[in-house]
mmCIF file with all atom_site columns, C-alpha atoms in Angstrom:
data_model
loop_
_atom_site.group_PDB
_atom_site.id
_atom_site.type_symbol
_atom_site.label_atom_id
_atom_site.label_alt_id
_atom_site.label_comp_id
_atom_site.label_asym_id
_atom_site.label_entity_id
_atom_site.label_seq_id
_atom_site.pdbx_PDB_ins_code
_atom_site.Cartn_x
_atom_site.Cartn_y
_atom_site.Cartn_z
_atom_site.occupancy
_atom_site.B_iso_or_equiv
_atom_site.pdbx_formal_charge
_atom_site.auth_seq_id
_atom_site.auth_comp_id
_atom_site.auth_asym_id
_atom_site.auth_atom_id
_atom_site.pdbx_PDB_model_num
ATOM 1   C CA . GLY A 1 1   ? 7.988   22.108  7.110   1.00 60.00 ? 1   GLY A CA 1
ATOM 2   C CA . GLN A 1 2   ? 4.481   22.984  6.062   1.00 65.00 ? 2   GLN A CA 1
ATOM 3   C CA . GLN A 1 3   ? 1.886   22.907  8.820   1.00 77.00 ? 3   GLN A CA 1
ATOM 4   C CA . VAL A 1 4   ? -1.817  23.352  8.350   1.00 86.00 ? 4   VAL A CA 1
ATOM 5   C CA . MET A 1 5   ? -3.731  23.115  11.601  1.00 90.00 ? 5   MET A CA 1
ATOM 6   C CA . GLN A 1 6   ? -7.472  22.934  11.921  1.00 95.00 ? 6   GLN A CA 1
ATOM 7   C CA . ILE A 1 7   ? -9.483  23.776  14.996  1.00 95.00 ? 7   ILE A CA 1
ATOM 8   C CA . PRO A 1 8   ? -11.392 22.375  16.640  1.00 96.00 ? 8   PRO A CA 1
ATOM 9   C CA . GLN A 1 9   ? -10.310 18.767  16.203  1.00 94.00 ? 9   GLN A CA 1
ATOM 10  C CA . TYR A 1 10  ? -13.786 17.561  17.197  1.00 95.00 ? 10  TYR A CA 1
ATOM 11  C CA . GLN A 1 11  ? -17.137 19.328  17.395  1.00 96.00 ? 11  GLN A CA 1
ATOM 12  C CA . HIS A 1 12  ? -20.467 18.018  18.607  1.00 97.00 ? 12  HIS A CA 1
ATOM 13  C CA . VAL A 1 13  ? -23.493 20.166  17.799  1.00 97.00 ? 13  VAL A CA 1
ATOM 14  C CA . GLN A 1 14  ? -27.221 19.823  18.212  1.00 97.00 ? 14  GLN A CA 1
ATOM 15  C CA . GLU A 1 15  ? -29.046 19.590  14.907  1.00 98.00 ? 15  GLU A CA 1
ATOM 16  C CA . GLY A 1 16  ? -29.973 23.102  13.815  1.00 97.00 ? 16  GLY A CA 1
ATOM 17  C CA . GLU A 1 17  ? -26.986 24.759  15.469  1.00 98.00 ? 17  GLU A CA 1
ATOM 18  C CA . ASP A 1 18  ? -24.254 26.438  13.455  1.00 98.00 ? 18  ASP A CA 1
ATOM 19  C CA . PHE A 1 19  ? -20.746 25.035  13.046  1.00 97.00 ? 19  PHE A CA 1
ATOM 20  C CA . THR A 1 20  ? -17.418 26.592  12.090  1.00 98.00 ? 20  THR A CA 1
ATOM 21  C CA . THR A 1 21  ? -14.017 25.033  11.444  1.00 97.00 ? 21  THR A CA 1
ATOM 22  C CA . TYR A 1 22  ? -10.864 27.084  11.091  1.00 97.00 ? 22  TYR A CA 1
ATOM 23  C CA . CYS A 1 23  ? -7.785  26.301  9.031   1.00 96.00 ? 23  CYS A CA 1
ATOM 24  C CA . ASN A 1 24  ? -4.558  28.038  10.031  1.00 94.00 ? 24  ASN A CA 1
ATOM 25  C CA . SER A 1 25  ? -1.159  27.955  8.381   1.00 90.00 ? 25  SER A CA 1
ATOM 26  C CA . SER A 1 26  ? 2.275   29.002  9.565   1.00 86.00 ? 26  SER A CA 1
ATOM 27  C CA . THR A 1 27  ? 3.065   30.133  6.015   1.00 88.00 ? 27  THR A CA 1
ATOM 28  C CA . THR A 1 28  ? 1.132   31.979  3.336   1.00 90.00 ? 28  THR A CA 1
ATOM 29  C CA . LEU A 1 29  ? -1.296  29.677  1.591   1.00 88.00 ? 29  LEU A CA 1
ATOM 30  C CA . SER A 1 30  ? -1.206  29.567  -2.206  1.00 84.00 ? 30  SER A CA 1
ATOM 31  C CA . ASN A 1 31  ? -4.836  28.525  -2.388  1.00 87.00 ? 31  ASN A CA 1
ATOM 32  C CA . ILE A 1 32  ? -7.191  26.508  -0.227  1.00 92.00 ? 32  ILE A CA 1
ATOM 33  C CA . GLN A 1 33  ? -9.335  23.550  -1.086  1.00 95.00 ? 33  GLN A CA 1
ATOM 34  C CA . TRP A 1 34  ? -11.946 22.045  1.225   1.00 97.00 ? 34  TRP A CA 1
ATOM 35  C CA . TYR A 1 35  ? -12.939 18.386  1.276   1.00 96.00 ? 35  TYR A CA 1
ATOM 36  C CA . LYS A 1 36  ? -15.567 16.444  3.203   1.00 97.00 ? 36  LYS A CA 1
ATOM 37  C CA . GLN A 1 37  ? -15.135 12.844  4.278   1.00 96.00 ? 37  GLN A CA 1
ATOM 38  C CA . ARG A 1 38  ? -18.181 10.994  5.549   1.00 95.00 ? 38  ARG A CA 1
ATOM 39  C CA . PRO A 1 39  ? -17.588 8.296   8.203   1.00 92.00 ? 39  PRO A CA 1
ATOM 40  C CA . GLY A 1 40  ? -16.171 5.252   6.437   1.00 88.00 ? 40  GLY A CA 1
ATOM 41  C CA . GLY A 1 41  ? -15.984 7.152   3.171   1.00 91.00 ? 41  GLY A CA 1
ATOM 42  C CA . HIS A 1 42  ? -13.425 8.964   1.076   1.00 93.00 ? 42  HIS A CA 1
ATOM 43  C CA . PRO A 1 43  ? -12.734 12.693  0.776   1.00 95.00 ? 43  PRO A CA 1
ATOM 44  C CA . VAL A 1 44  ? -14.926 14.572  -1.673  1.00 95.00 ? 44  VAL A CA 1
ATOM 45  C CA . PHE A 1 45  ? -14.008 17.973  -3.095  1.00 94.00 ? 45  PHE A CA 1
ATOM 46  C CA . LEU A 1 46  ? -16.181 20.861  -1.923  1.00 96.00 ? 46  LEU A CA 1
ATOM 47  C CA . ILE A 1 47  ? -14.586 24.094  -3.119  1.00 95.00 ? 47  ILE A CA 1
ATOM 48  C CA . GLN A 1 48  ? -11.404 26.022  -3.886  1.00 93.00 ? 48  GLN A CA 1
ATOM 49  C CA . LEU A 1 49  ? -10.544 29.552  -2.715  1.00 94.00 ? 49  LEU A CA 1
ATOM 50  C CA . VAL A 1 50  ? -7.801  31.526  -4.426  1.00 91.00 ? 50  VAL A CA 1
ATOM 51  C CA . LYS A 1 51  ? -8.085  35.244  -3.726  1.00 93.00 ? 51  LYS A CA 1
ATOM 52  C CA . SER A 1 52  ? -7.323  37.063  -0.514  1.00 95.00 ? 52  SER A CA 1
ATOM 53  C CA . GLY A 1 53  ? -10.562 37.769  1.379   1.00 96.00 ? 53  GLY A CA 1
ATOM 54  C CA . GLU A 1 54  ? -12.599 35.577  -0.958  1.00 96.00 ? 54  GLU A CA 1
ATOM 55  C CA . VAL A 1 55  ? -15.995 34.345  0.260   1.00 97.00 ? 55  VAL A CA 1
ATOM 56  C CA . LYS A 1 56  ? -17.974 31.611  -1.452  1.00 97.00 ? 56  LYS A CA 1
ATOM 57  C CA . LYS A 1 57  ? -21.295 30.048  -0.537  1.00 97.00 ? 57  LYS A CA 1
ATOM 58  C CA . GLN A 1 58  ? -22.810 26.672  -1.261  1.00 96.00 ? 58  GLN A CA 1
ATOM 59  C CA . LYS A 1 59  ? -26.333 26.541  0.157   1.00 96.00 ? 59  LYS A CA 1
ATOM 60  C CA . ARG A 1 60  ? -25.778 26.408  3.959   1.00 98.00 ? 60  ARG A CA 1
ATOM 61  C CA . LEU A 1 61  ? -21.969 26.335  3.653   1.00 98.00 ? 61  LEU A CA 1
ATOM 62  C CA . THR A 1 62  ? -19.905 29.526  3.635   1.00 98.00 ? 62  THR A CA 1
ATOM 63  C CA . PHE A 1 63  ? -16.183 29.390  2.860   1.00 98.00 ? 63  PHE A CA 1
ATOM 64  C CA . GLN A 1 64  ? -13.813 32.260  3.563   1.00 98.00 ? 64  GLN A CA 1
ATOM 65  C CA . PHE A 1 65  ? -10.165 32.944  2.782   1.00 97.00 ? 65  PHE A CA 1
ATOM 66  C CA . GLY A 1 66  ? -8.304  35.292  5.116   1.00 96.00 ? 66  GLY A CA 1
ATOM 67  C CA . GLU A 1 67  ? -7.018  38.669  3.966   1.00 94.00 ? 67  GLU A CA 1
ATOM 68  C CA . ALA A 1 68  ? -3.421  37.627  4.642   1.00 93.00 ? 68  ALA A CA 1
ATOM 69  C CA . LYS A 1 69  ? -3.990  34.188  3.055   1.00 93.00 ? 69  LYS A CA 1
ATOM 70  C CA . LYS A 1 70  ? -2.834  32.447  6.217   1.00 93.00 ? 70  LYS A CA 1
ATOM 71  C CA . ASN A 1 71  ? -6.202  31.122  7.314   1.00 95.00 ? 71  ASN A CA 1
ATOM 72  C CA . SER A 1 72  ? -9.541  29.944  6.018   1.00 97.00 ? 72  SER A CA 1
ATOM 73  C CA . SER A 1 73  ? -12.867 28.974  7.529   1.00 98.00 ? 73  SER A CA 1
ATOM 74  C CA . LEU A 1 74  ? -15.888 26.869  6.727   1.00 98.00 ? 74  LEU A CA 1
ATOM 75  C CA . HIS A 1 75  ? -19.180 27.785  8.366   1.00 98.00 ? 75  HIS A CA 1
ATOM 76  C CA . ILE A 1 76  ? -22.296 25.637  8.230   1.00 98.00 ? 76  ILE A CA 1
ATOM 77  C CA . THR A 1 77  ? -25.611 27.272  9.100   1.00 98.00 ? 77  THR A CA 1
ATOM 78  C CA . ALA A 1 78  ? -28.321 25.191  10.774  1.00 98.00 ? 78  ALA A CA 1
ATOM 79  C CA . THR A 1 79  ? -26.541 21.853  10.695  1.00 98.00 ? 79  THR A CA 1
ATOM 80  C CA . GLN A 1 80  ? -28.320 18.706  9.573   1.00 97.00 ? 80  GLN A CA 1
ATOM 81  C CA . THR A 1 81  ? -27.459 15.066  10.235  1.00 97.00 ? 81  THR A CA 1
ATOM 82  C CA . THR A 1 82  ? -26.230 14.807  6.648   1.00 97.00 ? 82  THR A CA 1
ATOM 83  C CA . ASP A 1 83  ? -23.432 17.257  7.541   1.00 98.00 ? 83  ASP A CA 1
ATOM 84  C CA . VAL A 1 84  ? -21.745 14.624  9.719   1.00 97.00 ? 84  VAL A CA 1
ATOM 85  C CA . GLY A 1 85  ? -18.171 13.884  8.702   1.00 96.00 ? 85  GLY A CA 1
ATOM 86  C CA . THR A 1 86  ? -14.639 15.202  8.795   1.00 96.00 ? 86  THR A CA 1
ATOM 87  C CA . TYR A 1 87  ? -13.866 18.444  7.014   1.00 97.00 ? 87  TYR A CA 1
ATOM 88  C CA . PHE A 1 88  ? -10.349 18.939  5.684   1.00 96.00 ? 88  PHE A CA 1
ATOM 89  C CA . CYS A 1 89  ? -8.695  22.003  4.266   1.00 96.00 ? 89  CYS A CA 1
ATOM 90  C CA . ALA A 1 90  ? -5.785  21.466  1.892   1.00 93.00 ? 90  ALA A CA 1
ATOM 91  C CA . ASP A 1 91  ? -3.101  23.665  0.380   1.00 90.00 ? 91  ASP A CA 1
ATOM 92  C CA . LEU A 1 92  ? -0.863  23.230  -2.625  1.00 81.00 ? 92  LEU A CA 1
ATOM 93  C CA . THR A 1 93  ? 2.777   22.483  -1.839  1.00 74.00 ? 93  THR A CA 1
ATOM 94  C CA . GLY A 1 94  ? 5.752   23.603  -3.864  1.00 69.00 ? 94  GLY A CA 1
ATOM 95  C CA . ALA A 1 95  ? 5.615   20.325  -5.763  1.00 71.00 ? 95  ALA A CA 1
ATOM 96  C CA . ASN A 1 96  ? 2.015   21.109  -6.710  1.00 74.00 ? 96  ASN A CA 1
ATOM 97  C CA . ASN A 1 97  ? 0.595   18.421  -4.440  1.00 85.00 ? 97  ASN A CA 1
ATOM 98  C CA . LEU A 1 98  ? -2.183  18.903  -1.931  1.00 87.00 ? 98  LEU A CA 1
ATOM 99  C CA . PHE A 1 99  ? -1.123  19.037  1.726   1.00 89.00 ? 99  PHE A CA 1
ATOM 100 C CA . PHE A 1 100 ? -4.070  18.256  3.955   1.00 92.00 ? 100 PHE A CA 1
ATOM 101 C CA . GLY A 1 101 ? -4.862  19.866  7.279   1.00 92.00 ? 101 GLY A CA 1
ATOM 102 C CA . THR A 1 102 ? -5.524  17.927  10.459  1.00 92.00 ? 102 THR A CA 1
ATOM 103 C CA . GLY A 1 103 ? -9.289  17.888  9.915   1.00 94.00 ? 103 GLY A CA 1
ATOM 104 C CA . THR A 1 104 ? -12.330 18.686  12.060  1.00 96.00 ? 104 THR A CA 1
ATOM 105 C CA . ARG A 1 105 ? -14.693 15.855  12.857  1.00 96.00 ? 105 ARG A CA 1
ATOM 106 C CA . LEU A 1 106 ? -18.286 17.036  13.100  1.00 97.00 ? 106 LEU A CA 1
ATOM 107 C CA . THR A 1 107 ? -20.962 15.094  14.940  1.00 97.00 ? 107 THR A CA 1
ATOM 108 C CA . VAL A 1 108 ? -24.568 16.270  14.688  1.00 97.00 ? 108 VAL A CA 1
ATOM 109 C CA . ILE A 1 109 ? -26.922 15.153  17.444  1.00 96.00 ? 109 ILE A CA 1
ATOM 110 C CA . PRO A 1 110 ? -30.516 14.750  16.209  1.00 94.00 ? 110 PRO A CA 1
ATOM 111 C CA . GLU B 2 1   ? -18.988 11.109  -9.554  1.00 54.00 ? 1   GLU B CA 1
ATOM 112 C CA . ALA B 2 2   ? -15.428 10.149  -10.506 1.00 58.00 ? 2   ALA B CA 1
ATOM 113 C CA . ASP B 2 3   ? -14.483 6.757   -11.892 1.00 88.00 ? 3   ASP B CA 1
ATOM 114 C CA . ILE B 2 4   ? -11.617 5.646   -9.703  1.00 95.00 ? 4   ILE B CA 1
ATOM 115 C CA . TYR B 2 5   ? -11.576 2.180   -8.254  1.00 95.00 ? 5   TYR B CA 1
ATOM 116 C CA . GLN B 2 6   ? -9.615  0.527   -5.514  1.00 97.00 ? 6   GLN B CA 1
ATOM 117 C CA . THR B 2 7   ? -9.406  -3.150  -4.669  1.00 96.00 ? 7   THR B CA 1
ATOM 118 C CA . PRO B 2 8   ? -9.597  -4.806  -2.305  1.00 97.00 ? 8   PRO B CA 1
ATOM 119 C CA . ARG B 2 9   ? -11.854 -2.712  -0.070  1.00 95.00 ? 9   ARG B CA 1
ATOM 120 C CA . TYR B 2 10  ? -10.657 -4.564  3.020   1.00 96.00 ? 10  TYR B CA 1
ATOM 121 C CA . LEU B 2 11  ? -7.574  -6.745  3.472   1.00 97.00 ? 11  LEU B CA 1
ATOM 122 C CA . VAL B 2 12  ? -6.437  -8.686  6.528   1.00 97.00 ? 12  VAL B CA 1
ATOM 123 C CA . ILE B 2 13  ? -3.072  -10.424 6.193   1.00 96.00 ? 13  ILE B CA 1
ATOM 124 C CA . GLY B 2 14  ? -0.276  -11.837 8.269   1.00 96.00 ? 14  GLY B CA 1
ATOM 125 C CA . THR B 2 15  ? 3.096   -10.272 8.892   1.00 97.00 ? 15  THR B CA 1
ATOM 126 C CA . GLY B 2 16  ? 5.683   -10.815 6.180   1.00 96.00 ? 16  GLY B CA 1
ATOM 127 C CA . LYS B 2 17  ? 3.251   -11.216 3.295   1.00 95.00 ? 17  LYS B CA 1
ATOM 128 C CA . LYS B 2 18  ? 3.697   -9.351  0.040   1.00 96.00 ? 18  LYS B CA 1
ATOM 129 C CA . ILE B 2 19  ? 0.624   -7.386  -1.002  1.00 96.00 ? 19  ILE B CA 1
ATOM 130 C CA . THR B 2 20  ? -0.444  -5.176  -3.877  1.00 97.00 ? 20  THR B CA 1
ATOM 131 C CA . LEU B 2 21  ? -3.219  -2.637  -3.575  1.00 97.00 ? 21  LEU B CA 1
ATOM 132 C CA . GLU B 2 22  ? -4.869  -1.912  -6.893  1.00 98.00 ? 22  GLU B CA 1
ATOM 133 C CA . CYS B 2 23  ? -6.010  1.475   -8.158  1.00 98.00 ? 23  CYS B CA 1
ATOM 134 C CA . SER B 2 24  ? -7.519  2.202   -11.551 1.00 97.00 ? 24  SER B CA 1
ATOM 135 C CA . GLN B 2 25  ? -9.147  5.250   -13.092 1.00 97.00 ? 25  GLN B CA 1
ATOM 136 C CA . THR B 2 26  ? -10.995 5.550   -16.361 1.00 94.00 ? 26  THR B CA 1
ATOM 137 C CA . MET B 2 27  ? -10.858 9.324   -16.681 1.00 92.00 ? 27  MET B CA 1
ATOM 138 C CA . GLY B 2 28  ? -7.525  9.516   -18.481 1.00 92.00 ? 28  GLY B CA 1
ATOM 139 C CA . HIS B 2 29  ? -5.980  11.586  -15.694 1.00 95.00 ? 29  HIS B CA 1
ATOM 140 C CA . ASP B 2 30  ? -2.207  11.909  -15.818 1.00 94.00 ? 30  ASP B CA 1
ATOM 141 C CA . LYS B 2 31  ? -1.530  12.670  -12.166 1.00 94.00 ? 31  LYS B CA 1
ATOM 142 C CA . MET B 2 32  ? -2.259  10.060  -9.526  1.00 96.00 ? 32  MET B CA 1
ATOM 143 C CA . TYR B 2 33  ? -1.590  9.809   -5.802  1.00 96.00 ? 33  TYR B CA 1
ATOM 144 C CA . TRP B 2 34  ? -1.507  7.459   -2.849  1.00 97.00 ? 34  TRP B CA 1
ATOM 145 C CA . TYR B 2 35  ? -2.420  8.810   0.577   1.00 96.00 ? 35  TYR B CA 1
ATOM 146 C CA . GLN B 2 36  ? -2.245  7.008   3.911   1.00 96.00 ? 36  GLN B CA 1
ATOM 147 C CA . GLN B 2 37  ? -4.818  7.817   6.580   1.00 95.00 ? 37  GLN B CA 1
ATOM 148 C CA . ASP B 2 38  ? -5.133  6.461   10.110  1.00 92.00 ? 38  ASP B CA 1
ATOM 149 C CA . PRO B 2 39  ? -8.678  6.502   11.593  1.00 84.00 ? 39  PRO B CA 1
ATOM 150 C CA . GLY B 2 40  ? -9.883  10.022  12.226  1.00 81.00 ? 40  GLY B CA 1
ATOM 151 C CA . MET B 2 41  ? -6.560  11.528  11.244  1.00 88.00 ? 41  MET B CA 1
ATOM 152 C CA . GLU B 2 42  ? -5.208  13.630  8.401   1.00 90.00 ? 42  GLU B CA 1
ATOM 153 C CA . LEU B 2 43  ? -4.150  12.307  5.013   1.00 93.00 ? 43  LEU B CA 1
ATOM 154 C CA . HIS B 2 44  ? -0.446  11.856  4.337   1.00 93.00 ? 44  HIS B CA 1
ATOM 155 C CA . LEU B 2 45  ? 0.896   11.751  0.792   1.00 93.00 ? 45  LEU B CA 1
ATOM 156 C CA . ILE B 2 46  ? 3.147   8.715   0.313   1.00 94.00 ? 46  ILE B CA 1
ATOM 157 C CA . HIS B 2 47  ? 3.515   8.480   -3.485  1.00 96.00 ? 47  HIS B CA 1
ATOM 158 C CA . TYR B 2 48  ? 2.483   10.318  -6.619  1.00 95.00 ? 48  TYR B CA 1
ATOM 159 C CA . SER B 2 49  ? 2.945   10.095  -10.342 1.00 96.00 ? 49  SER B CA 1
ATOM 160 C CA . TYR B 2 50  ? 2.844   12.677  -13.118 1.00 94.00 ? 50  TYR B CA 1
ATOM 161 C CA . GLY B 2 51  ? 2.119   10.050  -15.750 1.00 95.00 ? 51  GLY B CA 1
ATOM 162 C CA . VAL B 2 52  ? 3.399   6.860   -17.319 1.00 96.00 ? 52  VAL B CA 1
ATOM 163 C CA . ASN B 2 53  ? 6.849   5.837   -16.034 1.00 96.00 ? 53  ASN B CA 1
ATOM 164 C CA . SER B 2 54  ? 6.824   8.629   -13.443 1.00 96.00 ? 54  SER B CA 1
ATOM 165 C CA . THR B 2 55  ? 6.831   7.836   -9.717  1.00 96.00 ? 55  THR B CA 1
ATOM 166 C CA . GLU B 2 56  ? 7.736   10.180  -6.863  1.00 94.00 ? 56  GLU B CA 1
ATOM 167 C CA . LYS B 2 57  ? 7.902   9.842   -3.092  1.00 92.00 ? 57  LYS B CA 1
ATOM 168 C CA . GLY B 2 58  ? 5.520   11.962  -1.071  1.00 89.00 ? 58  GLY B CA 1
ATOM 169 C CA . ASP B 2 59  ? 5.802   13.833  2.201   1.00 81.00 ? 59  ASP B CA 1
ATOM 170 C CA . LEU B 2 60  ? 5.526   10.767  4.435   1.00 83.00 ? 60  LEU B CA 1
ATOM 171 C CA . SER B 2 61  ? 8.235   8.145   4.241   1.00 79.00 ? 61  SER B CA 1
ATOM 172 C CA . SER B 2 62  ? 6.787   4.788   3.291   1.00 83.00 ? 62  SER B CA 1
ATOM 173 C CA . GLU B 2 63  ? 8.200   1.308   2.800   1.00 90.00 ? 63  GLU B CA 1
ATOM 174 C CA . SER B 2 64  ? 5.778   0.762   -0.068  1.00 93.00 ? 64  SER B CA 1
ATOM 175 C CA . THR B 2 65  ? 6.599   1.092   -3.751  1.00 95.00 ? 65  THR B CA 1
ATOM 176 C CA . VAL B 2 66  ? 4.485   2.082   -6.736  1.00 97.00 ? 66  VAL B CA 1
ATOM 177 C CA . SER B 2 67  ? 4.590   1.665   -10.492 1.00 97.00 ? 67  SER B CA 1
ATOM 178 C CA . ARG B 2 68  ? 2.927   3.439   -13.414 1.00 98.00 ? 68  ARG B CA 1
ATOM 179 C CA . ILE B 2 69  ? 3.155   1.382   -16.550 1.00 97.00 ? 69  ILE B CA 1
ATOM 180 C CA . ARG B 2 70  ? -0.251  2.459   -17.852 1.00 96.00 ? 70  ARG B CA 1
ATOM 181 C CA . THR B 2 71  ? -2.039  5.773   -17.425 1.00 96.00 ? 71  THR B CA 1
ATOM 182 C CA . GLU B 2 72  ? -5.077  4.203   -15.823 1.00 96.00 ? 72  GLU B CA 1
ATOM 183 C CA . HIS B 2 73  ? -3.298  1.935   -13.353 1.00 97.00 ? 73  HIS B CA 1
ATOM 184 C CA . PHE B 2 74  ? -1.269  2.901   -10.250 1.00 98.00 ? 74  PHE B CA 1
ATOM 185 C CA . PRO B 2 75  ? -0.704  -0.095  -7.964  1.00 98.00 ? 75  PRO B CA 1
ATOM 186 C CA . LEU B 2 76  ? 0.980   0.095   -4.566  1.00 97.00 ? 76  LEU B CA 1
ATOM 187 C CA . THR B 2 77  ? 3.084   -2.801  -3.282  1.00 96.00 ? 77  THR B CA 1
ATOM 188 C CA . LEU B 2 78  ? 4.334   -3.760  0.161   1.00 94.00 ? 78  LEU B CA 1
ATOM 189 C CA . GLU B 2 79  ? 7.059   -6.412  -0.114  1.00 93.00 ? 79  GLU B CA 1
ATOM 190 C CA . SER B 2 80  ? 6.793   -7.528  3.502   1.00 94.00 ? 80  SER B CA 1
ATOM 191 C CA . ALA B 2 81  ? 3.806   -6.274  5.462   1.00 95.00 ? 81  ALA B CA 1
ATOM 192 C CA . ARG B 2 82  ? 4.133   -5.404  9.149   1.00 95.00 ? 82  ARG B CA 1
ATOM 193 C CA . PRO B 2 83  ? 1.564   -4.412  11.797  1.00 96.00 ? 83  PRO B CA 1
ATOM 194 C CA . SER B 2 84  ? 2.822   -0.808  11.536  1.00 93.00 ? 84  SER B CA 1
ATOM 195 C CA . HIS B 2 85  ? 1.451   -0.775  7.969   1.00 95.00 ? 85  HIS B CA 1
ATOM 196 C CA . THR B 2 86  ? -2.096  -1.151  9.269   1.00 96.00 ? 86  THR B CA 1
ATOM 197 C CA . SER B 2 87  ? -3.963  1.872   7.924   1.00 96.00 ? 87  SER B CA 1
ATOM 198 C CA . GLN B 2 88  ? -6.330  3.065   5.245   1.00 96.00 ? 88  GLN B CA 1
ATOM 199 C CA . TYR B 2 89  ? -4.765  3.661   1.831   1.00 97.00 ? 89  TYR B CA 1
ATOM 200 C CA . LEU B 2 90  ? -6.520  6.123   -0.467  1.00 97.00 ? 90  LEU B CA 1
ATOM 201 C CA . CYS B 2 91  ? -5.773  6.442   -4.160  1.00 97.00 ? 91  CYS B CA 1
ATOM 202 C CA . ALA B 2 92  ? -6.624  9.614   -6.051  1.00 96.00 ? 92  ALA B CA 1
ATOM 203 C CA . SER B 2 93  ? -6.286  11.140  -9.473  1.00 96.00 ? 93  SER B CA 1
ATOM 204 C CA . SER B 2 94  ? -6.579  14.766  -10.450 1.00 93.00 ? 94  SER B CA 1
ATOM 205 C CA . GLU B 2 95  ? -7.698  16.998  -13.257 1.00 89.00 ? 95  GLU B CA 1
ATOM 206 C CA . TRP B 2 96  ? -7.344  20.693  -13.950 1.00 83.00 ? 96  TRP B CA 1
ATOM 207 C CA . ASP B 2 97  ? -10.652 22.481  -13.535 1.00 80.00 ? 97  ASP B CA 1
ATOM 208 C CA . ARG B 2 98  ? -10.875 26.212  -14.208 1.00 76.00 ? 98  ARG B CA 1
ATOM 209 C CA . GLY B 2 99  ? -7.241  26.819  -13.322 1.00 76.00 ? 99  GLY B CA 1
ATOM 210 C CA . PHE B 2 100 ? -6.802  24.527  -10.349 1.00 80.00 ? 100 PHE B CA 1
ATOM 211 C CA . GLU B 2 101 ? -6.152  20.887  -9.646  1.00 84.00 ? 101 GLU B CA 1
ATOM 212 C CA . LYS B 2 102 ? -9.090  18.916  -8.277  1.00 90.00 ? 102 LYS B CA 1
ATOM 213 C CA . LEU B 2 103 ? -8.649  15.517  -6.659  1.00 93.00 ? 103 LEU B CA 1
ATOM 214 C CA . PHE B 2 104 ? -10.950 12.538  -7.018  1.00 95.00 ? 104 PHE B CA 1
ATOM 215 C CA . PHE B 2 105 ? -10.533 9.775   -4.454  1.00 96.00 ? 105 PHE B CA 1
ATOM 216 C CA . GLY B 2 106 ? -11.227 6.088   -4.594  1.00 96.00 ? 106 GLY B CA 1
ATOM 217 C CA . SER B 2 107 ? -13.114 4.348   -1.789  1.00 94.00 ? 107 SER B CA 1
ATOM 218 C CA . GLY B 2 108 ? -9.886  3.252   -0.147  1.00 96.00 ? 108 GLY B CA 1
ATOM 219 C CA . THR B 2 109 ? -8.368  -0.015  1.024   1.00 97.00 ? 109 THR B CA 1
ATOM 220 C CA . GLN B 2 110 ? -8.470  -0.706  4.753   1.00 96.00 ? 110 GLN B CA 1
ATOM 221 C CA . LEU B 2 111 ? -5.376  -2.801  5.465   1.00 97.00 ? 111 LEU B CA 1
ATOM 222 C CA . SER B 2 112 ? -4.914  -4.757  8.694   1.00 97.00 ? 112 SER B CA 1
ATOM 223 C CA . VAL B 2 113 ? -1.650  -6.603  9.258   1.00 97.00 ? 113 VAL B CA 1
ATOM 224 C CA . LEU B 2 114 ? -1.722  -9.126  12.080  1.00 95.00 ? 114 LEU B CA 1
#
């Protein structure tokens, strides 16, 4: 079955440090979406990547899709306390539903 | 921000009770979903619907059932709740945006079965 693993599972960083989460799949990904879920909140859409090798930026966030479309990454530069939350990648299944990765929980220490 | 609402926000009930979790959206979206999420864990798709009178089972087996009589309403029912059903239940709807499907989530229902 489909497996989308994210590493690390947890990450604690000092405010101002950079942070990266990696999303790895055993199969070729059709496209990748990234969501952020604040503690106690619900997932909120961040971005979608479609093309092999694609890179997109949103302010301090940089999203990348691997050349072989089997992995993706989210990098945050100079983390802030507002970045706290769990970051999920998600891929479309054959039934056109989103299959979510295991998530990376980010804690930012002020 | 999307207009998708879930009630109740929190629910604590005893074993054996029948419950219905409500989900409504005012965006006219055809496709809707129910995900189950344990604290700090990934989301598992338990049900989805393509539109009125359409209901499908998701990737994770669930003892719950759903119905879709109206476009805006997608309730989830547990006939006899058990402690193993304790979890957060997230409802979502989706729209096509520039060639891809984008999900909007409700605030969730945190269910505790004693």
